Tab-separated table of C-alpha atoms in Angstrom:
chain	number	residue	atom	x	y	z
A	542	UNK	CA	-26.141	-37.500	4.894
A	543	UNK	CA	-25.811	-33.899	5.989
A	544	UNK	CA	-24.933	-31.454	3.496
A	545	UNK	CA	-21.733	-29.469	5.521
A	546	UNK	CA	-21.202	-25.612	5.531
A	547	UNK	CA	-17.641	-24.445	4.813
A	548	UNK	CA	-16.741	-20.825	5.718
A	549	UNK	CA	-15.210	-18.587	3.220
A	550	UNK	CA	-12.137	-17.110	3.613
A	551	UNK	CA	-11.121	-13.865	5.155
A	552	UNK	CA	-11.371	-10.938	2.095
A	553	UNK	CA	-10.378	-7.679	2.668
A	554	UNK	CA	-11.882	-5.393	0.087
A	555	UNK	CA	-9.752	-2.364	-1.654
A	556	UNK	CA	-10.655	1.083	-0.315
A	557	UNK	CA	-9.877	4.155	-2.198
A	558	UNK	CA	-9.566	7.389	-0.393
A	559	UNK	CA	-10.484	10.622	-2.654
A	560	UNK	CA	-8.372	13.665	-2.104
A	561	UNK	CA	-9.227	17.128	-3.492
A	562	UNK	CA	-7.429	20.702	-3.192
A	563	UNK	CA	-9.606	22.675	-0.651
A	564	UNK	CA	-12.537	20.058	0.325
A	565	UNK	CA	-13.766	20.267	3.352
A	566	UNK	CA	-12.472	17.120	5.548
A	567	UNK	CA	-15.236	14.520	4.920
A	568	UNK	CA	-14.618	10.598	4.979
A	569	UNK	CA	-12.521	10.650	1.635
A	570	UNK	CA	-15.675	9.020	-0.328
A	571	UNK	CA	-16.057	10.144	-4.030
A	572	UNK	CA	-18.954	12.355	-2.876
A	573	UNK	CA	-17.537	13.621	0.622
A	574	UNK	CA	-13.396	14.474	-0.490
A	575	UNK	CA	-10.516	14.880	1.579
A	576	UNK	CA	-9.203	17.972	1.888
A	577	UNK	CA	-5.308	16.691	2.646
A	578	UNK	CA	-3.498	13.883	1.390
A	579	UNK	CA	-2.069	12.850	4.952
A	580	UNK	CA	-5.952	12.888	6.040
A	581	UNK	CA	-6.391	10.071	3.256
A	582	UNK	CA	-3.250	8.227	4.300
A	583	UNK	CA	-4.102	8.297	8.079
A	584	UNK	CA	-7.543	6.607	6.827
A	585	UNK	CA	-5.842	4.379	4.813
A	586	UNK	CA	-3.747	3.307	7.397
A	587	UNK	CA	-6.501	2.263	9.515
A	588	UNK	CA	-8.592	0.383	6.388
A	589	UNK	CA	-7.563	-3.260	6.724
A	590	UNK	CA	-6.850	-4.230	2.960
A	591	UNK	CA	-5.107	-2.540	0.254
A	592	UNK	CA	-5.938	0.781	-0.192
A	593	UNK	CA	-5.506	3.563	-3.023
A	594	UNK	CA	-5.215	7.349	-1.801
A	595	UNK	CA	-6.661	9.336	-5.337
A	596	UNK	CA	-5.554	12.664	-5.486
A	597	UNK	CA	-7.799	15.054	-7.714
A	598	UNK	CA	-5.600	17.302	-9.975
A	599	UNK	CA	-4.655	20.532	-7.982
A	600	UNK	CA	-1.519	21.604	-6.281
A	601	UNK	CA	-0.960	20.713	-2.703
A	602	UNK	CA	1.898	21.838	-0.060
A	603	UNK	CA	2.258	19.313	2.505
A	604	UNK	CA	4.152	16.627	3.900
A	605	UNK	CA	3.315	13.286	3.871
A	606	UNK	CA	4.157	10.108	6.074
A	607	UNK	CA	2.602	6.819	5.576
A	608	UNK	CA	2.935	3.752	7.588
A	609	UNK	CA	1.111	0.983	6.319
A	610	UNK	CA	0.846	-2.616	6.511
A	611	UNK	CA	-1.230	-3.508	4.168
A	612	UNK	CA	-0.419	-2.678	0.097
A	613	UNK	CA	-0.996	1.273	-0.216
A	614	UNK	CA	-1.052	2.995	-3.899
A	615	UNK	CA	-0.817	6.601	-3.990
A	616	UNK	CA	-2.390	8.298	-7.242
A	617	UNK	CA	-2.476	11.560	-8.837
A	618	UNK	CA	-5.593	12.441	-10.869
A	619	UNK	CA	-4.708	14.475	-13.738
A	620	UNK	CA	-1.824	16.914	-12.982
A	621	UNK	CA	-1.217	16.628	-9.145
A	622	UNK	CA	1.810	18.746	-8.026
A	623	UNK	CA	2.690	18.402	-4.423
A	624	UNK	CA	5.274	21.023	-2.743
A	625	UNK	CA	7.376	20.576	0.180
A	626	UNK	CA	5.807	22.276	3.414
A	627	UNK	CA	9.428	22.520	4.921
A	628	UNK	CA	12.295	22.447	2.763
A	629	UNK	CA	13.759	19.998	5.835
A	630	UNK	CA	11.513	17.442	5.777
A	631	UNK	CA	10.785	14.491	3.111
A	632	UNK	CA	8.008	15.450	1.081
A	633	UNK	CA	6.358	11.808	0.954
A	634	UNK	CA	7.962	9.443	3.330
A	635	UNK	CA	7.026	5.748	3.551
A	636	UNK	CA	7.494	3.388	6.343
A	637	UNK	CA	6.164	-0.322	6.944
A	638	UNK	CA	6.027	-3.335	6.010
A	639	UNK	CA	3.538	-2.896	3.506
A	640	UNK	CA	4.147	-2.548	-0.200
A	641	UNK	CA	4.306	0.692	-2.087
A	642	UNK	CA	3.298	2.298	-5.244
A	643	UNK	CA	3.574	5.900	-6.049
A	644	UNK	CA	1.732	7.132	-9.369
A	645	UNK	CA	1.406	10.496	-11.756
A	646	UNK	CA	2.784	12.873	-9.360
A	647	UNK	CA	4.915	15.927	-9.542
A	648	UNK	CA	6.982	16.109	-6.407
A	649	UNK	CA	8.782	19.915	-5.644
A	650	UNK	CA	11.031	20.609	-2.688
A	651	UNK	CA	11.736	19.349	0.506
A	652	UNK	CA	14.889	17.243	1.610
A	653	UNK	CA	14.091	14.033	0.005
A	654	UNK	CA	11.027	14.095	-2.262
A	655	UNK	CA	9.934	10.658	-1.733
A	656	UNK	CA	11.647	8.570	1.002
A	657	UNK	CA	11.223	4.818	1.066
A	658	UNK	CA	12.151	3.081	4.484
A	659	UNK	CA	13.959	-0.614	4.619
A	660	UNK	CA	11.583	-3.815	4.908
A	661	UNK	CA	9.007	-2.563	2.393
A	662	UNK	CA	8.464	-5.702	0.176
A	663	UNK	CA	8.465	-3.668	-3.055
A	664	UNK	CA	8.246	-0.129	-4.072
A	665	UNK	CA	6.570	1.289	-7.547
A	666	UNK	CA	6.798	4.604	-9.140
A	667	UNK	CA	5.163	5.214	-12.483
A	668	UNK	CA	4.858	8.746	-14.094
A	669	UNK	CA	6.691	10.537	-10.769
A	670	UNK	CA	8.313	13.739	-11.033
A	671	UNK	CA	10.734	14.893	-8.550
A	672	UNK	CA	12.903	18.652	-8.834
A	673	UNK	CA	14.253	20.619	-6.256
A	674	UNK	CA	15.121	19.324	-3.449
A	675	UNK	CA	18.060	19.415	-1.259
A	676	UNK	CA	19.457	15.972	-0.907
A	677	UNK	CA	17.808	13.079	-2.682
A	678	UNK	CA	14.688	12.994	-5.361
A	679	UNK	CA	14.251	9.248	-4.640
A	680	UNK	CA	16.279	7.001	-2.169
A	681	UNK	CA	14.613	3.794	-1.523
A	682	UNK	CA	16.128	1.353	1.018
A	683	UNK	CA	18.899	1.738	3.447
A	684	UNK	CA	22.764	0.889	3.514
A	685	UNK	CA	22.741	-0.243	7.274
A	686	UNK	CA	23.118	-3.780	6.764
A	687	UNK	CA	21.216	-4.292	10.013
A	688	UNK	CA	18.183	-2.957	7.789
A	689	UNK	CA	15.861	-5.857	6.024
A	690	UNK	CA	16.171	-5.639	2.250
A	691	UNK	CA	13.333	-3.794	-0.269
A	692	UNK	CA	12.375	-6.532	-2.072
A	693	UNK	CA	12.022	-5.578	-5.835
A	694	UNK	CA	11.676	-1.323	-6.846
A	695	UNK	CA	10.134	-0.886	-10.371
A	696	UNK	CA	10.476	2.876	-11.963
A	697	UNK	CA	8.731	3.287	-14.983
A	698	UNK	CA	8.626	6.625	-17.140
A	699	UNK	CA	9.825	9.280	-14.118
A	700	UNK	CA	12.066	12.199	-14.304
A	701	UNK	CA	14.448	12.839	-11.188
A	702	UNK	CA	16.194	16.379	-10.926
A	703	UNK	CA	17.157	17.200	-7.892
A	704	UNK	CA	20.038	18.758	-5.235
A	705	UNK	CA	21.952	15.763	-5.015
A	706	UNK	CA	21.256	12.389	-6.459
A	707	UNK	CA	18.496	11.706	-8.508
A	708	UNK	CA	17.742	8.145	-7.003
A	709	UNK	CA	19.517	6.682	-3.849
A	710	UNK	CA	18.911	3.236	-4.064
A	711	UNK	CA	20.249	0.669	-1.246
A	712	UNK	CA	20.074	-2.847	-0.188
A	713	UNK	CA	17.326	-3.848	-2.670
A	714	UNK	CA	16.927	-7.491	-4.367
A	715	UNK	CA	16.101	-6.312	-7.408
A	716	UNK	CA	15.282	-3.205	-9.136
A	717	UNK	CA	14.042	-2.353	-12.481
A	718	UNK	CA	14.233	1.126	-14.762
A	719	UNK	CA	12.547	1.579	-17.693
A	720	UNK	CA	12.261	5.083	-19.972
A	721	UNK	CA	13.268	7.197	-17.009
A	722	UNK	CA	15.537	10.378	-17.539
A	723	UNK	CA	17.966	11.251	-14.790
A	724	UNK	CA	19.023	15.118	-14.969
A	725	UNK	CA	21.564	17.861	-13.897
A	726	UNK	CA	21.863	15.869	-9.979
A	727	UNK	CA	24.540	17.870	-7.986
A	728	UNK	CA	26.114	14.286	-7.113
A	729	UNK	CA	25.048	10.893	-8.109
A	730	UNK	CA	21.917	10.175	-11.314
A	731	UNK	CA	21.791	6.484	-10.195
């Protein structure tokens, strides 16, 4: 008898995406940085697999939007501070279908510091700091109940003061807080 060949299945890998304050655009390799974080989420974007965007400690004023399908994990590298471009704008907002998670960042300014659309499967934040802004520090979901539900939202060990509720959470399945301080919000903590 014939010995039969099976194929393997499909694998995409993890890419990681390396962000530093005032590199030069190159591809976002370890040795050839990213000079913007939306740079590294625009590659990301187009990477099939999950993907992590690393940012390398420094402060950054931008504003970022990132539509994904695939899992996407944004990381700070040491004390990452990123400030609203436009005090009108989100500072980080997420759209997708792909899930989220958002790590050891200091968010400052804008309308919404982070901004998590409806339909993303699940949403993370671990060691996120958000002050300042206008309107929200986090809202995650959506109260249109035409919008699909966020899955599950885990936020572990963040700090949230900010112009009007510290977290805006809506239409989720389930959501978790642990050790996560909730301070001098104009309107709503939780």
């Amino acid at each position: 008898r014939r010995p039969r060949v099976e194929s393997l299945a499909r694998r995409a890998m993890l890419t990681t995406f390396v962000v530093e304050s005032g590199a030069i655009d190159g591809t976002g390799a370890a040795n050839d940085r990213l000079g913007s974080i939306q740079d590294a989420v625009d590659a990301a974007g187009t990477s099939p697999g999950p993907d992590t965007v690393m940012i390398r400690a420094g402060d950054y004023t931008e504003h970022i939007k990132a539509k994904d399908t695939a899992p996407l994990t944004i990381q700070g590298q040491g004390e990452v501070t990123i400030n609203a471009e436009d005090a009108g704008e989100d500072v980080i907002d997420v759209k997708g279908t792909g899930a989220i998670t958002i790590r050891n960042l200091n968010v400052v300014g804008g309308d919404k510091a982070i901004d998590i659309d409806a339909g993303i499967p699940s949403a993370t934040l671990v060691h996120v700091t958000t002050t300042g802004t206008d309107s929200d520090g986090v809202q995650i979901g959506d109260n249109d109940d035409d919008e699909p539900m966020v899955g599950w939202v885990r936020i572990v060990n963040c700090y949230f003061e900010n112009g009007s509720d510290g977290m805006d959470l809506e239409n989720i399945g389930t959501v978790q807080v642990i050790n996560t301080s909730v301070y001098g919000n104009s309107d709503d903590g939780l």
